């Protein structure tokens, strides 16, 4: 068991926002499979359990958001983005036209609910947090937009014929739970804009104290190894500006100061080389104009 | 495109209606059995006999059969064809004279053989076979279409050429479709953008193919190997690459501002509406306004560099006014012209200033000045003196100045001189010659009196409007011509001895007609006492060489006056007379009658010789000057246009003398200009074409040499070309030389130009100089020129509609051209240029963000924005402020435009739409797109964007980025607009508000339609604080490059309009102060034409003379020992 140094960064712009990031995709592969991670991830007989220890450097106030971060994962690829059926998600089997979901639209002559590549490739790593021996309570409710739950995913639509084909993509869905309650799916279906993205996993609703060590038990199921994608676990608090975000503060400060600098330059230039308003020596016709 | 077509269709429809109006004009046509019925013009056929009544246009080219006059003469006005105002006499064949009644035509049968339709107006070959005999036909029997019957009750004629065979129509050229320079350049900009689009599309397509190929195995979640989508088919990369390419073209279509075409059409129509509704260009007299007939060329108005102008009806109003006369060597009717007046006034201001700058001894200085002026004897010095007096009592002096602008009460008579008016001349000392002078005026003409019901004054009709002016003047002086019979003329004369009006009858013995080679006209009359007089009027050179030795008493003074009149642009005529003894007359009359009776070809020569015999040994009486009245405001307008840097060429069908007169009147010509005349020597006319060419070549080359040698600034050149010389000059091998000569001259006057030549000059000048050319004219003879020019302007004030119908803009008066070009042209040019540049910017700023995003999606062609956002971008969210920019933007207000005509040169130099600018805006667009994209992506991608830990997906990032774009492009336009109205504010801020409203409403739609946009504004991004501060940040950064650019430009390298804006804004109080005026003065372009230039030249001239005079006075003074010491003391401060 290894204790990894935990990455900890403190934000300048939003000092209250604290973040713990842990990349686990490499570490969670047993050393014997390090050279062939693909074999490891494809072999379902190998247990995917993995434990990570996170050190809390500063006091983190609840709620603490748990994200998984995928890098080099093109959720925004056009083929992928298109591969869904919003109507099916809302109306279920009543809605038949699911051509956009191909090749994951039907299996064995039966339609798949939810269809499409996005749902099929649902992220299936799981995390459980332990505080010593005590399990830390993670709230996994209300991680999706309320409007999604209420208006886009049917309350009476249940997964059907899902992941029944020869190719199993990502997570399985409990056919007894309606789509509107499958919040992991709802979050996943909100395709990210960039190849590196966070997705909300849950919330820890109690404070984490400084110097505490959390144990995270990970089921490292999801295959990012075939394309070299990275997986990270992120714990973060938030502020009125959202999550951990240095850039906007830096941008505001640097741009503001550069404006002041430029203003000073212009002021100096103007003092050294003044041009009164309406100064006519600059008019083109006085250069070439009638000197006689 | 549809809107474009619709607009063109509406404009064509209006033209069609006007065409139909012409086609459906009625004419009386013979339908058989002597019956004449009204028929429309379009149904006319060759061979129809028509009856045309007075003041009607001929419906086609007609052969004149007979007229209301017994001798088959009729008078036609050809103003529409050649711009000449003189009536022309046409004469029918003797053989057809009998056909003078409707009835006659029931039996009429004849055969005409003639040439094929051709555009030559002055030739005609054909013959008439009538009653078994063949008669040759000449141009004298041909009445051309577009000319008008005058002074004749009716004529009968046969249609020879109708419709498009008519000579006038043959002269017309096909109407080309015109596009402005800016628009043509815009096409090139579009090509650049298109190239850019193809480039990034191919990058996208290649990228996509490579990505598909390299990732087909790895990205299991994309399942690329199951090719359900041709766009990502690893088994056929070429096809999927190609499909990706096509998709990219569609996606990046935003780079090509297709909506620009629509917006430009809308903007141009609105601009045209503003032009049409401008009260500054409303003619109260005719109640007409300027009409932009095509809205395509609004911005071209701001780039005009040359104006080709017709004379008659365009510059002049085809109305003669009696202005001045010189009798017995004394000039009446105002001595000082405006140029002298303004020049001396301005010099006096200088003198004043000079005087203030001196100390106590200046009174002596002034007296010296006065002294030295009073010793001057030349007339010019007299005027300076008189203006020095004028300083003390300017009003008294002003009455002696005849002002052109003043409307005369009596039409055709604008003469004010107390010494002659109101019968005052009878109190003058030597009046015998004066009486004779008035008699010449009243008797030597071809006019006929017309009853005027309203007053006791007579109205007259004559061959030329000059004669009418003379008759009216004579009437005013008390010599009323009231009746003409076959052989007598009756005058009501004021008898100077008694002061009573007496009726005198003069027997008209002979009339020696005016023609262009004789340049004179004489009448021989016998008064009641039996004395025979020959009264003659004619051109000065012709008359002067025929004066008797004792008849030259006033020659010197008259010559001086004549040159003064000519400089004012007045048309002059010299009057002379001689007393003929009875026996002398009878001898001569027998010769003359014999000559007249001759029918052979020698007739003309014999008549000429006979006239020569009697027209000699004249006694000079004096001269008269009539003004070919310019339209209101023409000289001022030309002055302004010249200051704006425009070159003005005068193209007229009229004769050279008239053209030169008008040149002077408009201040296009002045005395110290070198006039280069390009003409054929009379000998050469008969010679071979080759010799003629040689001669012209020689002339052109020598003139070119001359221009090179002379320092051009001191002596401006004017080129005067006549029709024949022009014909040769425009030939293929001479035209380059000719145009390089013409371009070097400050003014070019072409006379005797046919309509086709006008069009040809226009085309060649356009090709040769590459300049934007505006042609302005009013008659059918200008149609070719109007169509050929980049911009054709028709004068709508007169009756003829052809020019207006062919034109792109129609003006009621020439003077509105000033406002049209300098204000509206300037504005429209800047508006359209700015608008196009902004469009380019806007679409690049938007379109490129799509491309950047594409790179982040593995080139898969995924778009960042919702489809509806993209549709709304050009349709609603950014289009309206552009329209306000294109319609309402002005750099300076209209009065400042007029005060600083030099601002117009920005358009000529194409400053606002230069490649430098275009590239600058493209770069600005690229910078803005980079700023918008990178900031949004970097700030939003990394973590949660709200307090609830939510992460942004495509839809959120797209919406937030799109918000930044909307703000940026709409605020960019705020930085570009310098003239805000409430409309622009409403449109700009409204557009931004519109986006939020749209977003809100879109989010209200059920998710089936709105997808991930559902509730996005209310639920996700609206409450997120980062959304708002990010928008602000991006806005500031994206506008920063442009802001820096304008700051640097405005503070260190200001443009003309910037400086003037500053003057206007920060020193509003100085508007009337001398420095503002001085600035205005300076802003005038160095030009050689126009009133101001003439005044400047005059001042230089006067100063020189004054200087020399003073020198000589001083030297004489200082030489005298008495003054020597005194002067030394007193003039030393100077």
JSON list of C-alpha atoms in Angstrom, two decimals, chain A residues 65 67 72-81 84 86-87 90-91 102-104 117 120-121 143 145-147 151-152 167 169-170 190-196 198 200 222-223 226-227 238-245 247-248 251-252 255 259 262 266 269 273 275-280 282-286 290, chain B residues 211 218-224 226 228-229 232 247 853 856-858 860-862 900 902-903 935 937 939 941-951 953-954 956-957 1007-1008 1011-1012 1014 1019-1020 1025-1026 1029 1032-1033 1036-1037 1040 1044 1047-1048 1050-1052 1054 1056 1059-1060 1062-1063 1066-1067 1079 1082-1084 1086:
[
{"chain": "A", "resi": 65, "resn": "UNK", "atom": "CA", "xyz": [-18.09, 18.06, -4.34]},
{"chain": "A", "resi": 67, "resn": "UNK", "atom": "CA", "xyz": [-15.88, 14.81, -9.38]},
{"chain": "A", "resi": 72, "resn": "UNK", "atom": "CA", "xyz": [-8.31, 12.96, -23.55]},
{"chain": "A", "resi": 73, "resn": "UNK", "atom": "CA", "xyz": [-11.83, 11.70, -23.69]},
{"chain": "A", "resi": 74, "resn": "UNK", "atom": "CA", "xyz": [-13.68, 13.14, -26.65]},
{"chain": "A", "resi": 75, "resn": "UNK", "atom": "CA", "xyz": [-17.21, 13.32, -25.41]},
{"chain": "A", "resi": 76, "resn": "UNK", "atom": "CA", "xyz": [-17.63, 16.18, -27.82]},
{"chain": "A", "resi": 77, "resn": "UNK", "atom": "CA", "xyz": [-16.97, 14.13, -30.92]},
{"chain": "A", "resi": 78, "resn": "UNK", "atom": "CA", "xyz": [-19.78, 14.79, -33.31]},
{"chain": "A", "resi": 79, "resn": "UNK", "atom": "CA", "xyz": [-20.58, 11.13, -33.79]},
{"chain": "A", "resi": 80, "resn": "UNK", "atom": "CA", "xyz": [-20.79, 10.71, -30.04]},
{"chain": "A", "resi": 81, "resn": "UNK", "atom": "CA", "xyz": [-22.76, 13.86, -29.30]},
{"chain": "A", "resi": 84, "resn": "UNK", "atom": "CA", "xyz": [-28.76, 9.85, -28.41]},
{"chain": "A", "resi": 86, "resn": "UNK", "atom": "CA", "xyz": [-33.93, 12.97, -26.38]},
{"chain": "A", "resi": 87, "resn": "UNK", "atom": "CA", "xyz": [-37.44, 11.88, -27.21]},
{"chain": "A", "resi": 90, "resn": "UNK", "atom": "CA", "xyz": [-38.48, 11.31, -22.25]},
{"chain": "A", "resi": 91, "resn": "UNK", "atom": "CA", "xyz": [-41.07, 8.99, -23.75]},
{"chain": "A", "resi": 102, "resn": "UNK", "atom": "CA", "xyz": [-27.12, 3.70, -34.33]},
{"chain": "A", "resi": 103, "resn": "UNK", "atom": "CA", "xyz": [-25.25, 1.43, -33.85]},
{"chain": "A", "resi": 104, "resn": "UNK", "atom": "CA", "xyz": [-26.58, 1.26, -30.34]},
{"chain": "A", "resi": 117, "resn": "UNK", "atom": "CA", "xyz": [-23.35, 5.67, -27.70]},
{"chain": "A", "resi": 120, "resn": "UNK", "atom": "CA", "xyz": [-23.86, 2.86, -23.77]},
{"chain": "A", "resi": 121, "resn": "UNK", "atom": "CA", "xyz": [-20.49, 4.20, -22.71]},
{"chain": "A", "resi": 143, "resn": "UNK", "atom": "CA", "xyz": [-26.13, 15.85, -8.80]},
{"chain": "A", "resi": 145, "resn": "UNK", "atom": "CA", "xyz": [-29.78, 19.60, -13.22]},
{"chain": "A", "resi": 146, "resn": "UNK", "atom": "CA", "xyz": [-33.23, 19.71, -11.84]},
{"chain": "A", "resi": 147, "resn": "UNK", "atom": "CA", "xyz": [-34.67, 20.49, -15.26]},
{"chain": "A", "resi": 151, "resn": "UNK", "atom": "CA", "xyz": [-38.34, 17.43, -17.92]},
{"chain": "A", "resi": 152, "resn": "UNK", "atom": "CA", "xyz": [-35.87, 15.53, -20.05]},
{"chain": "A", "resi": 167, "resn": "UNK", "atom": "CA", "xyz": [-20.32, -5.42, -26.78]},
{"chain": "A", "resi": 169, "resn": "UNK", "atom": "CA", "xyz": [-19.75, -0.45, -23.13]},
{"chain": "A", "resi": 170, "resn": "UNK", "atom": "CA", "xyz": [-19.90, 1.10, -19.72]},
{"chain": "A", "resi": 190, "resn": "UNK", "atom": "CA", "xyz": [-24.63, 16.18, -20.54]},
{"chain": "A", "resi": 191, "resn": "UNK", "atom": "CA", "xyz": [-21.79, 15.88, -23.00]},
{"chain": "A", "resi": 192, "resn": "UNK", "atom": "CA", "xyz": [-18.75, 17.86, -22.07]},
{"chain": "A", "resi": 193, "resn": "UNK", "atom": "CA", "xyz": [-17.48, 20.56, -24.34]},
{"chain": "A", "resi": 194, "resn": "UNK", "atom": "CA", "xyz": [-13.80, 19.66, -24.21]},
{"chain": "A", "resi": 195, "resn": "UNK", "atom": "CA", "xyz": [-11.78, 16.46, -24.23]},
{"chain": "A", "resi": 196, "resn": "UNK", "atom": "CA", "xyz": [-10.85, 17.08, -20.62]},
{"chain": "A", "resi": 198, "resn": "UNK", "atom": "CA", "xyz": [-15.16, 16.96, -14.83]},
{"chain": "A", "resi": 200, "resn": "UNK", "atom": "CA", "xyz": [-20.10, 15.49, -10.68]},
{"chain": "A", "resi": 222, "resn": "UNK", "atom": "CA", "xyz": [-13.82, 2.11, -16.97]},
{"chain": "A", "resi": 223, "resn": "UNK", "atom": "CA", "xyz": [-11.56, 1.61, -19.94]},
{"chain": "A", "resi": 226, "resn": "UNK", "atom": "CA", "xyz": [-7.16, 1.85, -24.97]},
{"chain": "A", "resi": 227, "resn": "UNK", "atom": "CA", "xyz": [-6.87, 5.51, -25.97]},
{"chain": "A", "resi": 238, "resn": "UNK", "atom": "CA", "xyz": [-17.01, 25.86, -4.22]},
{"chain": "A", "resi": 239, "resn": "UNK", "atom": "CA", "xyz": [-17.53, 29.56, -3.93]},
{"chain": "A", "resi": 240, "resn": "UNK", "atom": "CA", "xyz": [-19.75, 32.15, -5.57]},
{"chain": "A", "resi": 241, "resn": "UNK", "atom": "CA", "xyz": [-17.43, 31.93, -8.57]},
{"chain": "A", "resi": 242, "resn": "UNK", "atom": "CA", "xyz": [-17.91, 28.20, -8.84]},
{"chain": "A", "resi": 243, "resn": "UNK", "atom": "CA", "xyz": [-15.14, 25.70, -8.44]},
{"chain": "A", "resi": 244, "resn": "UNK", "atom": "CA", "xyz": [-11.44, 25.93, -8.37]},
{"chain": "A", "resi": 245, "resn": "UNK", "atom": "CA", "xyz": [-10.59, 28.51, -11.00]},
{"chain": "A", "resi": 247, "resn": "UNK", "atom": "CA", "xyz": [-7.67, 31.79, -14.47]},
{"chain": "A", "resi": 248, "resn": "UNK", "atom": "CA", "xyz": [-10.40, 34.35, -14.23]},
{"chain": "A", "resi": 251, "resn": "UNK", "atom": "CA", "xyz": [-7.01, 37.35, -16.12]},
{"chain": "A", "resi": 252, "resn": "UNK", "atom": "CA", "xyz": [-8.77, 40.19, -14.37]},
{"chain": "A", "resi": 255, "resn": "UNK", "atom": "CA", "xyz": [-5.57, 42.70, -17.87]},
{"chain": "A", "resi": 259, "resn": "UNK", "atom": "CA", "xyz": [-4.52, 48.63, -18.98]},
{"chain": "A", "resi": 262, "resn": "UNK", "atom": "CA", "xyz": [-0.86, 51.31, -21.21]},
{"chain": "A", "resi": 266, "resn": "UNK", "atom": "CA", "xyz": [-0.20, 57.00, -23.38]},
{"chain": "A", "resi": 269, "resn": "UNK", "atom": "CA", "xyz": [3.44, 60.09, -24.75]},
{"chain": "A", "resi": 273, "resn": "UNK", "atom": "CA", "xyz": [4.32, 64.97, -27.47]},
{"chain": "A", "resi": 275, "resn": "UNK", "atom": "CA", "xyz": [-1.45, 67.16, -29.77]},
{"chain": "A", "resi": 276, "resn": "UNK", "atom": "CA", "xyz": [-4.12, 69.68, -28.88]},
{"chain": "A", "resi": 277, "resn": "UNK", "atom": "CA", "xyz": [-7.62, 68.90, -29.97]},
{"chain": "A", "resi": 278, "resn": "UNK", "atom": "CA", "xyz": [-8.45, 70.17, -33.37]},
{"chain": "A", "resi": 279, "resn": "UNK", "atom": "CA", "xyz": [-4.81, 70.74, -34.15]},
{"chain": "A", "resi": 280, "resn": "UNK", "atom": "CA", "xyz": [-4.84, 71.30, -37.82]},
{"chain": "A", "resi": 282, "resn": "UNK", "atom": "CA", "xyz": [-2.21, 67.02, -39.08]},
{"chain": "A", "resi": 283, "resn": "UNK", "atom": "CA", "xyz": [-4.80, 67.60, -41.72]},
{"chain": "A", "resi": 284, "resn": "UNK", "atom": "CA", "xyz": [-3.70, 66.09, -45.00]},
{"chain": "A", "resi": 285, "resn": "UNK", "atom": "CA", "xyz": [-4.46, 69.16, -47.00]},
{"chain": "A", "resi": 286, "resn": "UNK", "atom": "CA", "xyz": [-2.23, 71.35, -44.93]},
{"chain": "A", "resi": 290, "resn": "UNK", "atom": "CA", "xyz": [-1.80, 75.86, -50.52]},
{"chain": "B", "resi": 211, "resn": "UNK", "atom": "CA", "xyz": [-8.38, 11.42, -36.56]},
{"chain": "B", "resi": 218, "resn": "UNK", "atom": "CA", "xyz": [-8.62, 3.15, -29.69]},
{"chain": "B", "resi": 219, "resn": "UNK", "atom": "CA", "xyz": [-11.77, 5.15, -29.15]},
{"chain": "B", "resi": 220, "resn": "UNK", "atom": "CA", "xyz": [-14.01, 2.25, -28.39]},
{"chain": "B", "resi": 221, "resn": "UNK", "atom": "CA", "xyz": [-16.80, 4.51, -27.25]},
{"chain": "B", "resi": 222, "resn": "UNK", "atom": "CA", "xyz": [-17.06, 6.06, -30.70]},
{"chain": "B", "resi": 223, "resn": "UNK", "atom": "CA", "xyz": [-17.42, 2.68, -32.43]},
{"chain": "B", "resi": 224, "resn": "UNK", "atom": "CA", "xyz": [-15.87, 4.13, -35.54]},
{"chain": "B", "resi": 226, "resn": "UNK", "atom": "CA", "xyz": [-19.11, 0.24, -37.47]},
{"chain": "B", "resi": 228, "resn": "UNK", "atom": "CA", "xyz": [-23.04, 3.86, -39.75]},
{"chain": "B", "resi": 229, "resn": "UNK", "atom": "CA", "xyz": [-21.93, 7.36, -40.61]},
{"chain": "B", "resi": 232, "resn": "UNK", "atom": "CA", "xyz": [-16.48, 8.98, -40.02]},
{"chain": "B", "resi": 247, "resn": "UNK", "atom": "CA", "xyz": [-19.92, 19.87, -44.01]},
{"chain": "B", "resi": 853, "resn": "UNK", "atom": "CA", "xyz": [-13.79, 24.53, -31.37]},
{"chain": "B", "resi": 856, "resn": "UNK", "atom": "CA", "xyz": [-11.00, 20.53, -29.85]},
{"chain": "B", "resi": 857, "resn": "UNK", "atom": "CA", "xyz": [-13.52, 17.98, -31.03]},
{"chain": "B", "resi": 858, "resn": "UNK", "atom": "CA", "xyz": [-11.08, 15.92, -33.01]},
{"chain": "B", "resi": 860, "resn": "UNK", "atom": "CA", "xyz": [-15.38, 15.99, -36.06]},
{"chain": "B", "resi": 861, "resn": "UNK", "atom": "CA", "xyz": [-17.36, 19.08, -37.07]},
{"chain": "B", "resi": 862, "resn": "UNK", "atom": "CA", "xyz": [-19.29, 19.40, -33.87]},
{"chain": "B", "resi": 900, "resn": "UNK", "atom": "CA", "xyz": [-14.67, 71.41, -45.92]},
{"chain": "B", "resi": 902, "resn": "UNK", "atom": "CA", "xyz": [-11.59, 68.57, -49.14]},
{"chain": "B", "resi": 903, "resn": "UNK", "atom": "CA", "xyz": [-12.97, 65.85, -46.90]},
{"chain": "B", "resi": 935, "resn": "UNK", "atom": "CA", "xyz": [-10.95, 33.06, -22.48]},
{"chain": "B", "resi": 937, "resn": "UNK", "atom": "CA", "xyz": [-12.84, 27.86, -22.93]},
{"chain": "B", "resi": 939, "resn": "UNK", "atom": "CA", "xyz": [-12.21, 29.71, -17.71]},
{"chain": "B", "resi": 941, "resn": "UNK", "atom": "CA", "xyz": [-13.65, 24.10, -18.87]},
{"chain": "B", "resi": 942, "resn": "UNK", "atom": "CA", "xyz": [-11.62, 23.45, -15.78]},
{"chain": "B", "resi": 943, "resn": "UNK", "atom": "CA", "xyz": [-14.13, 23.33, -12.98]},
{"chain": "B", "resi": 944, "resn": "UNK", "atom": "CA", "xyz": [-17.60, 23.94, -11.74]},
{"chain": "B", "resi": 945, "resn": "UNK", "atom": "CA", "xyz": [-19.07, 27.23, -12.79]},
{"chain": "B", "resi": 946, "resn": "UNK", "atom": "CA", "xyz": [-21.58, 27.80, -10.07]},
{"chain": "B", "resi": 947, "resn": "UNK", "atom": "CA", "xyz": [-21.79, 27.45, -6.35]},
{"chain": "B", "resi": 948, "resn": "UNK", "atom": "CA", "xyz": [-23.65, 24.16, -6.59]},
{"chain": "B", "resi": 949, "resn": "UNK", "atom": "CA", "xyz": [-20.69, 22.46, -8.13]},
{"chain": "B", "resi": 950, "resn": "UNK", "atom": "CA", "xyz": [-22.27, 22.05, -11.56]},
{"chain": "B", "resi": 951, "resn": "UNK", "atom": "CA", "xyz": [-19.96, 21.61, -14.51]},
{"chain": "B", "resi": 953, "resn": "UNK", "atom": "CA", "xyz": [-21.33, 21.10, -20.80]},
{"chain": "B", "resi": 954, "resn": "UNK", "atom": "CA", "xyz": [-21.27, 21.99, -24.52]},
{"chain": "B", "resi": 956, "resn": "UNK", "atom": "CA", "xyz": [-23.40, 26.02, -21.37]},
{"chain": "B", "resi": 957, "resn": "UNK", "atom": "CA", "xyz": [-20.02, 26.86, -22.83]},
{"chain": "B", "resi": 1007, "resn": "UNK", "atom": "CA", "xyz": [-37.15, 20.11, -24.03]},
{"chain": "B", "resi": 1008, "resn": "UNK", "atom": "CA", "xyz": [-38.22, 18.10, -27.05]},
{"chain": "B", "resi": 1011, "resn": "UNK", "atom": "CA", "xyz": [-33.01, 20.21, -26.09]},
{"chain": "B", "resi": 1012, "resn": "UNK", "atom": "CA", "xyz": [-30.25, 21.16, -23.73]},
{"chain": "B", "resi": 1014, "resn": "UNK", "atom": "CA", "xyz": [-34.20, 24.13, -21.99]},
{"chain": "B", "resi": 1019, "resn": "UNK", "atom": "CA", "xyz": [-31.62, 27.56, -14.23]},
{"chain": "B", "resi": 1020, "resn": "UNK", "atom": "CA", "xyz": [-27.98, 27.33, -15.16]},
{"chain": "B", "resi": 1025, "resn": "UNK", "atom": "CA", "xyz": [-22.05, 34.90, -11.34]},
{"chain": "B", "resi": 1026, "resn": "UNK", "atom": "CA", "xyz": [-19.12, 33.84, -13.45]},
{"chain": "B", "resi": 1029, "resn": "UNK", "atom": "CA", "xyz": [-18.09, 38.74, -15.11]},
{"chain": "B", "resi": 1032, "resn": "UNK", "atom": "CA", "xyz": [-17.36, 41.64, -19.20]},
{"chain": "B", "resi": 1033, "resn": "UNK", "atom": "CA", "xyz": [-13.80, 40.33, -19.26]},
{"chain": "B", "resi": 1036, "resn": "UNK", "atom": "CA", "xyz": [-12.95, 44.25, -22.76]},
{"chain": "B", "resi": 1037, "resn": "UNK", "atom": "CA", "xyz": [-10.19, 42.00, -24.06]},
{"chain": "B", "resi": 1040, "resn": "UNK", "atom": "CA", "xyz": [-8.87, 46.03, -26.78]},
{"chain": "B", "resi": 1044, "resn": "UNK", "atom": "CA", "xyz": [-5.66, 50.73, -28.88]},
{"chain": "B", "resi": 1047, "resn": "UNK", "atom": "CA", "xyz": [-6.42, 55.64, -29.54]},
{"chain": "B", "resi": 1048, "resn": "UNK", "atom": "CA", "xyz": [-3.06, 55.68, -31.27]},
{"chain": "B", "resi": 1050, "resn": "UNK", "atom": "CA", "xyz": [-6.58, 59.63, -32.91]},
{"chain": "B", "resi": 1051, "resn": "UNK", "atom": "CA", "xyz": [-3.83, 60.86, -30.64]},
{"chain": "B", "resi": 1052, "resn": "UNK", "atom": "CA", "xyz": [-0.85, 60.60, -32.93]},
{"chain": "B", "resi": 1054, "resn": "UNK", "atom": "CA", "xyz": [-5.33, 61.73, -36.78]},
{"chain": "B", "resi": 1056, "resn": "UNK", "atom": "CA", "xyz": [-8.80, 64.67, -41.55]},
{"chain": "B", "resi": 1059, "resn": "UNK", "atom": "CA", "xyz": [-9.39, 66.72, -36.63]},
{"chain": "B", "resi": 1060, "resn": "UNK", "atom": "CA", "xyz": [-12.49, 68.36, -37.95]},
{"chain": "B", "resi": 1062, "resn": "UNK", "atom": "CA", "xyz": [-12.34, 67.76, -32.73]},
{"chain": "B", "resi": 1063, "resn": "UNK", "atom": "CA", "xyz": [-12.51, 71.32, -33.95]},
{"chain": "B", "resi": 1066, "resn": "UNK", "atom": "CA", "xyz": [-14.09, 71.31, -28.63]},
{"chain": "B", "resi": 1067, "resn": "UNK", "atom": "CA", "xyz": [-14.07, 74.72, -30.13]},
{"chain": "B", "resi": 1079, "resn": "UNK", "atom": "CA", "xyz": [-9.22, 76.56, -41.87]},
{"chain": "B", "resi": 1082, "resn": "UNK", "atom": "CA", "xyz": [-7.10, 76.07, -46.37]},
{"chain": "B", "resi": 1083, "resn": "UNK", "atom": "CA", "xyz": [-9.22, 73.04, -46.85]},
{"chain": "B", "resi": 1084, "resn": "UNK", "atom": "CA", "xyz": [-9.85, 73.97, -50.40]},
{"chain": "B", "resi": 1086, "resn": "UNK", "atom": "CA", "xyz": [-5.29, 73.42, -54.92]}
]
